PDB file of C-alpha atoms and ligand atoms in Angstrom:
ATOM      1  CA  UNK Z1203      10.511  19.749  14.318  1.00  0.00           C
ATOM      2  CA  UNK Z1204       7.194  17.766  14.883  1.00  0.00           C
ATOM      3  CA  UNK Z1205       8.234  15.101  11.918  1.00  0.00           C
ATOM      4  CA  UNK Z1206       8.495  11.597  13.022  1.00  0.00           C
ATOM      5  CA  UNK Z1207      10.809  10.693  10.159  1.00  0.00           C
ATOM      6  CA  UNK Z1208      13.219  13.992  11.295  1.00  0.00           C
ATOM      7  CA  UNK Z1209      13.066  12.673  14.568  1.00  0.00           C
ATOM      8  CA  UNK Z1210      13.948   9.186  13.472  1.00  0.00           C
ATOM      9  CA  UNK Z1211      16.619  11.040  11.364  1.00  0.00           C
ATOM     10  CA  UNK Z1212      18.220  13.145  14.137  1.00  0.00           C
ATOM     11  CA  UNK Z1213      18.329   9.792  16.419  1.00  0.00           C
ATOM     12  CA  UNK Z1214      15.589  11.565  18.917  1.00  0.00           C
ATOM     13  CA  UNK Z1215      13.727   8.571  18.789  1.00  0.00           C
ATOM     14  CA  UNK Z1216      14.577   4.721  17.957  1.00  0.00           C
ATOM     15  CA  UNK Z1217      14.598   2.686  15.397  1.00  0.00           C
ATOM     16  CA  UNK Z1218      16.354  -0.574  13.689  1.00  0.00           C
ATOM     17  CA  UNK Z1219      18.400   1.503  10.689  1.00  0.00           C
ATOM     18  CA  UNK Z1220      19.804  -1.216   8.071  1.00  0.00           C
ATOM     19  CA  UNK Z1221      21.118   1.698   6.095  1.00  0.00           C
ATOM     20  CA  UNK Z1222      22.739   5.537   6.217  1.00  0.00           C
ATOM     21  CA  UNK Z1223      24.217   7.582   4.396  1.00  0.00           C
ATOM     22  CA  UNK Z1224      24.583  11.374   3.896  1.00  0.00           C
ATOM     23  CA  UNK Z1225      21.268  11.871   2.464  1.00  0.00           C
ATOM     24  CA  UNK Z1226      19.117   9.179   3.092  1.00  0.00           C
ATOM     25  CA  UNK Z1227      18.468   6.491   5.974  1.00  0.00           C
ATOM     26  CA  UNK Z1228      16.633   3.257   5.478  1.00  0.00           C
ATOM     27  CA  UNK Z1229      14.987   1.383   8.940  1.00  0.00           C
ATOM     28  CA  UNK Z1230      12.194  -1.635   9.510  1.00  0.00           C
ATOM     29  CA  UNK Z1231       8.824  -0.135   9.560  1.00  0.00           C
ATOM     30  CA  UNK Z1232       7.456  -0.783  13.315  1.00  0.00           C
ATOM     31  CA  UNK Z1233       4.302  -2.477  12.119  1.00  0.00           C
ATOM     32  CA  UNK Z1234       5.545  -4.745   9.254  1.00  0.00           C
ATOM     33  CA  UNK Z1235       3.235  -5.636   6.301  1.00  0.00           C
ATOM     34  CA  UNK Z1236       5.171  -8.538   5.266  1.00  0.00           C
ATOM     35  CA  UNK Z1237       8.156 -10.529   6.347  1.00  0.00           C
ATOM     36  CA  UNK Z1238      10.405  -7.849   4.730  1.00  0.00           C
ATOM     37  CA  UNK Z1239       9.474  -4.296   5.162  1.00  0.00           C
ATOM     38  CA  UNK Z1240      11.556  -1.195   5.310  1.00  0.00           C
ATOM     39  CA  UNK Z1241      10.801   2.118   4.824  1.00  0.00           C
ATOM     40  CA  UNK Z1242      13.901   4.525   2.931  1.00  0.00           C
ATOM     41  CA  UNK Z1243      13.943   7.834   3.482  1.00  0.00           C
ATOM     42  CA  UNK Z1244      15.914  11.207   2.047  1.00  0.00           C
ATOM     43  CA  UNK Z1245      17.120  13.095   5.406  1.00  0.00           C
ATOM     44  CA  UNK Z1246      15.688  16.144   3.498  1.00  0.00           C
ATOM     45  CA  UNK Z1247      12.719  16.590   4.441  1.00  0.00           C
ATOM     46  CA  UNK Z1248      10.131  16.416   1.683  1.00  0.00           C
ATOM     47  CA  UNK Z1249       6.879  16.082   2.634  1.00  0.00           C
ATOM     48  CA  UNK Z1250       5.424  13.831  -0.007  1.00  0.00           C
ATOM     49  CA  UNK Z1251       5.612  13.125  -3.852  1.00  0.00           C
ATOM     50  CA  UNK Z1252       3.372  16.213  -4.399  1.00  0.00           C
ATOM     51  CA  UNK Z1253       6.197  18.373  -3.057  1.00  0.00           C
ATOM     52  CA  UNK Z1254       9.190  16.976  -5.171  1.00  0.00           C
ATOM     53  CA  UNK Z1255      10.689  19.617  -6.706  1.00  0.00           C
ATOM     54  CA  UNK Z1256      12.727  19.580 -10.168  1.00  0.00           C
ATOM     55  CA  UNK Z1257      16.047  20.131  -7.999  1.00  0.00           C
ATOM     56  CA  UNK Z1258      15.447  16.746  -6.534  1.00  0.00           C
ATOM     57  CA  UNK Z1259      15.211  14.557  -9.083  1.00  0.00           C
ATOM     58  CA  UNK Z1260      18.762  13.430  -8.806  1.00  0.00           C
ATOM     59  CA  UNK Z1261      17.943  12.462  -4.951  1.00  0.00           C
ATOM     60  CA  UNK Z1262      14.342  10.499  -6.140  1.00  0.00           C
ATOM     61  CA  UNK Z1263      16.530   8.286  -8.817  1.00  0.00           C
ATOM     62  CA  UNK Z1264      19.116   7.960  -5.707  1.00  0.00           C
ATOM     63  CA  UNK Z1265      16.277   6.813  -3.598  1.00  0.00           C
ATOM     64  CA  UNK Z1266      15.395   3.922  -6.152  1.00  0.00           C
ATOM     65  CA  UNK Z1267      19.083   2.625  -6.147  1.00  0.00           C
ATOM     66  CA  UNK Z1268      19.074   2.730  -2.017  1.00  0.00           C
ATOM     67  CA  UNK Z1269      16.462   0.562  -2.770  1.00  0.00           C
ATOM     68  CA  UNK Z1270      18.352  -1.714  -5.033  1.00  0.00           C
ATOM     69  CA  UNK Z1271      21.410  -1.423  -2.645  1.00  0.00           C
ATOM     70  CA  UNK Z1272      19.396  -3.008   0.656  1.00  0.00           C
ATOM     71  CA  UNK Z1273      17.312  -5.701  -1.830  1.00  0.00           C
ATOM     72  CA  UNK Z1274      21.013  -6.708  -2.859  1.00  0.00           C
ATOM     73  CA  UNK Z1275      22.760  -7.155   0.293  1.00  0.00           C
ATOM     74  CA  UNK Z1276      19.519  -8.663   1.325  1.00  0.00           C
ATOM     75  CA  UNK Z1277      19.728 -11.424  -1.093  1.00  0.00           C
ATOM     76  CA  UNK Z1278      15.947 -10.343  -1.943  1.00  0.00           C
ATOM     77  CA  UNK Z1279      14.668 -12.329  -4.715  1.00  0.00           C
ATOM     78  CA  UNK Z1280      12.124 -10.109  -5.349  1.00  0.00           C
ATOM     79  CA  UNK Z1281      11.053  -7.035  -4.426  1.00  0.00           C
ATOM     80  CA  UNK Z1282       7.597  -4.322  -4.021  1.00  0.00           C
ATOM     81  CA  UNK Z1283       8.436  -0.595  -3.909  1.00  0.00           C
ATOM     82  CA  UNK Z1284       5.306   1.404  -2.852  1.00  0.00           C
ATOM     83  CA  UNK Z1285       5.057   5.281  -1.930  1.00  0.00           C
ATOM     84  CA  UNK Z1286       1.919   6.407  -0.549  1.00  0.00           C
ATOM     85  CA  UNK Z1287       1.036  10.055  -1.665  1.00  0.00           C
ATOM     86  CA  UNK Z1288      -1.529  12.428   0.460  1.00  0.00           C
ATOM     87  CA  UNK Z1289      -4.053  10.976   3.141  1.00  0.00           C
ATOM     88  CA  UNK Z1290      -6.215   9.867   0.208  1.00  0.00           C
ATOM     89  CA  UNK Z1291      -3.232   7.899  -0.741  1.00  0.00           C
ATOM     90  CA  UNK Z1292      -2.799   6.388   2.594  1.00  0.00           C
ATOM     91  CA  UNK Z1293       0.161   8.413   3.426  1.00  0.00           C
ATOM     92  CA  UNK Z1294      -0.243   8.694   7.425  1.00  0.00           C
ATOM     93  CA  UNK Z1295       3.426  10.260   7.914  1.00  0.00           C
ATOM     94  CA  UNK Z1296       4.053  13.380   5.844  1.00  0.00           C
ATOM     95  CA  UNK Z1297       7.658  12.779   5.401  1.00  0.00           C
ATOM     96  CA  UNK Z1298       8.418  10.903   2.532  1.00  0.00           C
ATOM     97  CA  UNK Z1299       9.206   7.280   2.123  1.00  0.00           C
ATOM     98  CA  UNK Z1300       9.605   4.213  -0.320  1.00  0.00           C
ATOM     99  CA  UNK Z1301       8.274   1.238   1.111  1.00  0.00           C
ATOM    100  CA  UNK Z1302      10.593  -1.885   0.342  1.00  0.00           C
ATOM    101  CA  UNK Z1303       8.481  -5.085   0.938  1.00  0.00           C
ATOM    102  CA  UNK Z1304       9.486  -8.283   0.088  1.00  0.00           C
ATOM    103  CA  UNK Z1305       8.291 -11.978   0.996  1.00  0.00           C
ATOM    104  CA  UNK Z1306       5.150 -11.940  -1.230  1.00  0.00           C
ATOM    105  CA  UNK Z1307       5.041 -14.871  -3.160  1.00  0.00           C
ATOM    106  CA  UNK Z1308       1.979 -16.322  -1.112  1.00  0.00           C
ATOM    107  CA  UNK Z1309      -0.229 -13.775  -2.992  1.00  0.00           C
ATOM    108  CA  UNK Z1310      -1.952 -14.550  -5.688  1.00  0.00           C
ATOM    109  CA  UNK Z1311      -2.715 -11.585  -7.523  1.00  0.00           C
ATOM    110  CA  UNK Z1312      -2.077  -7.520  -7.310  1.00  0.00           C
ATOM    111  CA  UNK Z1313      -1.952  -6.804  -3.857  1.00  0.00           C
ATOM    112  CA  UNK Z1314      -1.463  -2.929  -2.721  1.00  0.00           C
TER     113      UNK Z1314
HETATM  114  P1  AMP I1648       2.436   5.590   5.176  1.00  0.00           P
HETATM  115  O1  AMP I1648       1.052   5.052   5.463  1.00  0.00           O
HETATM  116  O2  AMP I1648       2.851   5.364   3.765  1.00  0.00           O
HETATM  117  O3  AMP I1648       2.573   7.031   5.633  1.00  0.00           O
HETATM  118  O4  AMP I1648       3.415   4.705   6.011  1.00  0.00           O
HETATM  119  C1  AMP I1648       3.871   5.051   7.300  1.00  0.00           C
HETATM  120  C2  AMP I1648       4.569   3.835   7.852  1.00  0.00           C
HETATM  121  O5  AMP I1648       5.403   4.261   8.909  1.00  0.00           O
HETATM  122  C3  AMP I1648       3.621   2.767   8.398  1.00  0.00           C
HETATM  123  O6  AMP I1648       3.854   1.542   7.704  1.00  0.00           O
HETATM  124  C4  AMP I1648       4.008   2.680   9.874  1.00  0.00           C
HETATM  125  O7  AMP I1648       3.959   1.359  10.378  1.00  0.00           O
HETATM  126  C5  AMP I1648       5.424   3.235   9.871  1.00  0.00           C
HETATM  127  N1  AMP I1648       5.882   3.834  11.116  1.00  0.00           N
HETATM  128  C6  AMP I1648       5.236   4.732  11.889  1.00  0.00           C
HETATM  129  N2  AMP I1648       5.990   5.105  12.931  1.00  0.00           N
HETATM  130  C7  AMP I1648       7.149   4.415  12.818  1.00  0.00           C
HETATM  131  C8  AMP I1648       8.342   4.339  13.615  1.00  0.00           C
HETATM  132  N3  AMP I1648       8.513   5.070  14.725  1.00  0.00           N
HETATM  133  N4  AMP I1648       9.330   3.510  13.210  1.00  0.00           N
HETATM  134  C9  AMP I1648       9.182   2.762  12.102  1.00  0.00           C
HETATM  135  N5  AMP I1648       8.089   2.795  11.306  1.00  0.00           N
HETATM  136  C10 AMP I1648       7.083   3.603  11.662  1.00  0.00           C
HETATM  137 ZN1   ZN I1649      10.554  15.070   8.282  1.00  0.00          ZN
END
């Protein structure tokens, strides 16, 4: 598997993981885009929005309440949730992930 994000998964390569569990994982993005900034990922590997499938809606609502889960124990007061979708989209890594980015406040309009 070529996958960065299986690799990640499978422990082949490093990373800081603040979360696991049986279907997703949740680590700090290596080139951070504001103070807080993790990317959460299902260990099934979907390749991007455009390939969701109707049998995994159930793991895309689970994905949002990951989400919720780390901004909790985080104590985040706030919170961006971004997914990037096809190269035209900026997606780079075709694995997909919800970016959680907090630490924002300094910006004074809508940001992407
Ligand atoms: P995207 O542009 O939505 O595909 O986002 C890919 C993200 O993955 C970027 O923010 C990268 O900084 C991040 N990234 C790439 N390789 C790694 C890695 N090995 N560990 C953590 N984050 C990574
Ligand atoms: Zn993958």
């Amino acid at each position: 598997m070529e996958c960065i994000f299986c690799k990640i998964i499978n422990k082949e390569i490093p990373s800081e993981i603040v979360f696991e569990d049986d279907e997703f994982i949740a680590f700090k993005d290596v080139n951070p885009q504001a103070p807080v900034h993790i990317l959460i990922i299902p260990k099934k590997h979907i390749s991007s929005v455009n390939h969701v499938e109707i049998e995994d809606k159930t793991l895309m609502g689970e994905l949002i309440l990951v989400a919720q889960k780390i901004a909790r124990e985080k104590n985040l007061a706030g919170y961006k949730l971004l997914i990037n979708v096809g190269r035209e989209g900026g997606q780079l890594i075709n694995h997909l992930h919800l970016h959680l980015l907090s630490g924002l406040s300094h910006l004074k309009s809508l940001n992407i």
